[in-house]
Amino acid sequence: MRKPIIAGNWKLNKTITEATNLATQLVEGLGSISDREVIIAPTYTALRRVFDVIEDSPIQLSAQNCYPQTSGAFTGELSPEFLQDAGCQCIIIGHSERRQLMGETDLFINQKVYKTLQAGLKPILCIGETLHERENKQMFDVLSKQIKEGLADLTAEQMATLIIAYEPVWAIGTGKTASSDQAEEAHAFIRRLLKEMFNNEVAGQTRILYGGSVKPDNIDELMAQKDIDGALVGGASLNAEDFIRIVKFKKQIS
Ligand code: PEP
């Protein structure tokens, strides 16, 4: 059984005061929820104050990025160890905005994944194809490269805590969600690949989240798919009511 995860990526939004207010609303609205995991990823500057708000709740803290070195002459960067010191349990790695805007490569992303695991934190590895790649029938090749290179040299044991987020770039922040069939097709492909690269157990245990314009009105259908284990939510995670509804997605009774 894979426990569902709903993660909110706040990106470059919410001042420290706004972030602590939103976190307070989530703590109150979600109570002691335990049949699903909830993760929020505020900006770096808000991390510690948000941690103080959620510390005694089931909500976990995530960073949106990291640098793959512990400490030293790396001006402006933060390592997994420093993020852990701020209260983080997870780190989002390889988000499409960082791949596209900051030119992050699969090799660099792999170094971050490795370092995050070494520090004892959970990486949320983001992958996904652009519209151009999908239209040119390159989707499976792109996903395969991102997974194989992003997870290069990891052992099956190291995969135990890693989370994958499939986020088709054309669906992020655009209001266009992949249909549940399109999302399921990609998730099933990723799971088959994990089986090939590692083993049945890794394929069966790894949580694969869907991301791309997830909203209160599409979460239930997405979560009804066999290989969709949760969601990485951008825009809708900035509103407490919407995010709480997404976290409280309705389970289909089969
Ligand atoms: C994201 O940033 O990871 C994301 C999925 O954004 P949105 O939900 O706004 O499409």
Coordinates of C-alpha atoms and ligand atoms in Angstrom, one line a residue:
M1 CA 0.0 0.0 0.0
R2 CA 1.3 3.4 -1.0
K3 CA 0.2 6.2 1.4
P4 CA -1.0 9.2 -0.7
I5 CA 0.9 12.4 -0.6
I6 CA -0.4 15.9 -1.3
A7 CA 2.4 18.4 -1.6
G8 CA 2.1 22.2 -2.0
N9 CA 4.8 24.1 -3.9
W10 CA 4.4 27.8 -2.9
K11 CA 7.2 28.9 -5.4
L12 CA 8.1 32.6 -5.0
N13 CA 4.9 33.5 -3.2
K14 CA 3.9 34.5 0.4
T15 CA 5.9 36.8 2.6
I16 CA 6.9 35.4 6.0
T17 CA 3.7 36.8 7.6
E18 CA 1.5 35.4 4.7
A19 CA 3.2 32.1 4.9
T20 CA 2.8 31.6 8.6
N21 CA -0.9 32.7 8.2
L22 CA -1.5 30.1 5.5
A23 CA 0.4 27.4 7.5
T24 CA -1.8 28.2 10.6
Q25 CA -5.0 27.8 8.5
L26 CA -3.7 24.4 7.2
V27 CA -2.8 23.2 10.7
E28 CA -6.3 24.1 11.9
G29 CA -8.1 22.7 8.8
L30 CA -6.2 19.4 8.5
G31 CA -6.1 18.5 12.2
S32 CA -4.5 15.2 12.9
I33 CA -5.0 13.7 9.4
S34 CA -3.1 10.5 9.2
D35 CA -4.2 8.4 6.2
R36 CA -2.4 10.7 3.8
E37 CA 0.9 12.7 4.0
V38 CA 0.9 16.5 3.6
I39 CA 3.9 18.5 2.6
I40 CA 4.3 22.2 2.1
A41 CA 7.2 24.0 0.4
P42 CA 7.4 27.7 1.3
T43 CA 10.2 30.1 0.2
Y44 CA 13.6 29.8 2.0
T45 CA 13.0 32.9 4.1
A46 CA 9.8 31.5 5.5
L47 CA 11.0 28.0 6.2
R48 CA 11.9 28.3 9.9
R49 CA 8.8 30.4 10.9
V50 CA 6.5 28.0 9.0
F51 CA 8.3 25.1 10.8
D52 CA 7.5 26.6 14.1
V53 CA 3.8 26.7 13.1
I54 CA 3.6 23.1 11.8
E55 CA 6.0 21.4 14.2
D56 CA 3.4 19.6 16.3
S57 CA 1.1 18.8 13.3
P58 CA 1.4 16.0 10.7
I59 CA 2.4 18.5 8.0
Q60 CA 5.9 18.1 6.7
L61 CA 8.2 20.9 5.6
S62 CA 10.0 20.9 2.2
A63 CA 12.4 23.2 0.5
Q64 CA 12.0 24.0 -3.2
N65 CA 15.6 23.4 -4.1
C66 CA 19.1 22.7 -2.7
Y67 CA 22.8 22.7 -3.6
P68 CA 24.7 19.4 -3.7
Q69 CA 27.4 20.4 -1.2
T70 CA 27.3 20.4 2.6
S71 CA 29.0 23.8 3.3
G72 CA 31.7 26.0 2.0
A73 CA 32.3 28.7 -0.6
F74 CA 29.0 28.4 -2.4
T75 CA 27.6 32.0 -2.2
G76 CA 23.8 32.1 -2.1
E77 CA 23.2 28.4 -1.9
L78 CA 21.7 26.1 0.7
S79 CA 22.6 22.5 1.3
P80 CA 20.3 19.6 2.4
E81 CA 22.0 19.7 5.8
F82 CA 21.2 23.4 6.3
L83 CA 17.7 22.9 5.1
Q84 CA 17.3 20.0 7.6
D85 CA 18.6 22.4 10.2
A86 CA 15.7 24.8 9.3
G87 CA 13.2 21.9 9.8
C88 CA 12.9 20.4 6.3
Q89 CA 12.2 16.7 5.8
C90 CA 11.9 16.9 2.0
I91 CA 13.4 18.8 -0.9
I92 CA 11.8 19.3 -4.3
I93 CA 14.5 18.7 -7.0
G94 CA 14.5 19.3 -10.7
H95 CA 11.3 21.3 -10.9
S96 CA 10.6 22.2 -14.6
E97 CA 11.0 25.9 -13.8
R98 CA 14.5 25.3 -12.5
R99 CA 15.3 23.1 -15.5
Q100 CA 14.0 25.7 -17.9
L101 CA 14.9 29.0 -16.2
M102 CA 18.1 28.0 -14.5
G103 CA 19.3 25.5 -17.0
E104 CA 19.5 22.6 -14.6
T105 CA 20.8 19.4 -16.2
D106 CA 19.9 15.8 -15.3
L107 CA 23.5 15.3 -14.0
F108 CA 23.2 18.3 -11.6
I109 CA 19.8 17.0 -10.5
N110 CA 21.2 13.6 -9.9
Q111 CA 23.9 15.1 -7.6
K112 CA 21.2 16.9 -5.6
V113 CA 19.1 13.8 -5.3
Y114 CA 22.2 11.9 -4.1
K115 CA 23.2 14.6 -1.6
T116 CA 19.6 14.9 -0.3
L117 CA 19.4 11.2 0.4
Q118 CA 22.8 11.2 2.1
A119 CA 21.6 14.0 4.4
G120 CA 18.6 11.8 5.4
L121 CA 16.0 13.9 3.6
K122 CA 13.4 12.8 1.1
P123 CA 13.9 14.0 -2.5
I124 CA 10.8 14.9 -4.6
L125 CA 12.2 14.4 -8.1
C126 CA 10.3 16.3 -10.7
I127 CA 10.1 15.1 -14.3
G128 CA 7.9 15.9 -17.3
E129 CA 7.8 16.6 -21.0
T130 CA 7.1 19.8 -22.8
L131 CA 4.2 20.2 -25.2
H132 CA 6.6 20.2 -28.2
E133 CA 8.1 16.9 -26.9
R134 CA 4.7 15.3 -26.4
E135 CA 3.5 16.4 -29.9
N136 CA 6.6 15.0 -31.4
K137 CA 6.0 11.6 -29.7
Q138 CA 9.2 12.0 -27.6
M139 CA 7.4 11.8 -24.2
F140 CA 8.5 8.4 -23.2
D141 CA 12.1 9.0 -24.3
V142 CA 12.2 12.3 -22.3
L143 CA 10.8 10.7 -19.2
S144 CA 13.1 7.7 -19.5
K145 CA 16.2 10.0 -19.8
Q146 CA 15.1 12.2 -16.9
I147 CA 14.5 9.1 -14.7
K148 CA 17.6 7.2 -15.7
E149 CA 19.9 10.1 -15.3
G150 CA 18.2 11.7 -12.3
L151 CA 18.3 8.4 -10.4
A152 CA 21.7 7.2 -11.8
D153 CA 23.9 5.2 -9.4
L154 CA 21.2 5.0 -6.7
T155 CA 20.6 1.6 -5.0
A156 CA 17.2 0.0 -4.4
E157 CA 17.7 0.8 -0.6
Q158 CA 18.2 4.5 -1.4
M159 CA 15.0 4.5 -3.3
A160 CA 12.9 3.7 -0.2
T161 CA 12.1 7.4 0.6
L162 CA 12.3 9.0 -2.8
I163 CA 9.2 10.5 -4.3
I164 CA 8.7 11.2 -8.0
A165 CA 6.5 13.9 -9.4
Y166 CA 5.3 13.6 -13.0
E167 CA 4.6 17.1 -14.1
P168 CA 3.9 17.7 -17.8
V169 CA 5.4 21.1 -18.4
W170 CA 2.4 22.1 -20.6
A171 CA 0.1 21.6 -17.6
I172 CA 2.0 23.6 -15.0
G173 CA 0.4 26.9 -14.2
T174 CA -1.6 26.9 -17.5
G175 CA -5.0 25.7 -16.2
K176 CA -4.6 22.7 -18.6
T177 CA -4.6 19.4 -16.6
A178 CA -3.5 16.2 -18.2
S179 CA -6.6 14.0 -18.5
S180 CA -6.6 11.2 -15.9
D181 CA -5.9 8.7 -18.8
Q182 CA -2.9 10.8 -20.0
A183 CA -1.5 11.0 -16.4
E184 CA -2.1 7.3 -15.7
E185 CA -0.3 6.4 -18.9
A186 CA 2.8 8.3 -17.9
H187 CA 2.7 7.0 -14.3
A188 CA 2.4 3.4 -15.4
F189 CA 5.3 3.9 -17.7
I190 CA 7.4 5.4 -14.9
R191 CA 6.5 2.5 -12.6
R192 CA 7.5 -0.1 -15.3
L193 CA 10.8 1.8 -15.7
L194 CA 11.5 1.6 -12.0
K195 CA 10.9 -2.1 -12.2
E196 CA 13.5 -2.4 -15.0
M197 CA 16.0 -0.2 -13.3
F198 CA 15.6 -1.6 -9.7
N199 CA 13.1 -4.3 -8.9
N200 CA 9.5 -5.1 -8.3
E201 CA 9.6 -3.9 -4.7
V202 CA 10.9 -0.4 -5.7
A203 CA 8.4 -0.2 -8.4
G204 CA 5.6 -1.2 -6.0
Q205 CA 6.6 1.1 -3.2
T206 CA 7.6 4.4 -4.9
R207 CA 5.1 7.2 -4.6
I208 CA 4.5 8.9 -8.0
L209 CA 2.7 12.2 -7.7
Y210 CA 0.9 14.1 -10.5
G211 CA 1.5 17.8 -10.9
G212 CA 0.0 20.3 -13.4
S213 CA -3.1 22.5 -12.6
V214 CA -4.4 20.2 -9.9
K215 CA -7.5 21.8 -8.4
P216 CA -10.3 20.9 -6.0
D217 CA -12.5 19.9 -9.0
N218 CA -10.1 17.5 -10.7
I219 CA -8.2 15.8 -7.7
D220 CA -10.8 13.1 -7.1
E221 CA -10.6 11.8 -10.7
L222 CA -6.8 11.9 -10.8
M223 CA -6.6 10.1 -7.4
A224 CA -8.9 7.3 -8.7
Q225 CA -6.1 6.2 -11.1
K226 CA -4.2 3.1 -10.2
D227 CA -0.7 4.5 -10.4
I228 CA -1.3 8.1 -9.2
D229 CA -0.3 8.3 -5.5
G230 CA -0.8 12.0 -4.9
A231 CA -0.3 15.4 -6.2
L232 CA 2.3 18.2 -6.4
V233 CA 0.2 21.4 -6.3
G234 CA 1.3 24.9 -7.3
G235 CA -1.3 27.6 -7.7
A236 CA -4.1 25.9 -5.7
S237 CA -1.8 25.4 -2.7
L238 CA -1.7 29.1 -2.1
N239 CA -5.3 29.1 -1.0
A240 CA -6.0 27.3 2.3
E241 CA -9.6 26.2 1.4
D242 CA -8.5 24.8 -2.0
F243 CA -5.5 23.0 -0.7
I244 CA -7.4 21.5 2.2
R245 CA -10.1 20.2 -0.2
I246 CA -7.3 18.7 -2.4
V247 CA -5.7 17.0 0.6
K248 CA -9.2 15.7 1.5
F249 CA -9.7 14.1 -1.9
K250 CA -12.4 11.6 -2.0
K251 CA -11.3 8.0 -2.1
Q252 CA -13.1 5.9 -4.7
I253 CA -14.6 2.7 -3.2
S254 CA -13.7 -0.1 -5.6
Ligands
PEP1 C1 4.0 23.0 -9.9 O1 4.5 24.1 -9.8 O2 4.6 22.0 -9.5 C2 2.6 23.0 -10.4 C3 2.1 21.8 -10.6 O3 1.9 24.1 -10.5 P1 0.4 24.3 -10.8 O4 -0.4 23.4 -9.9 O5 0.1 25.8 -10.6 O6 0.2 23.9 -12.3

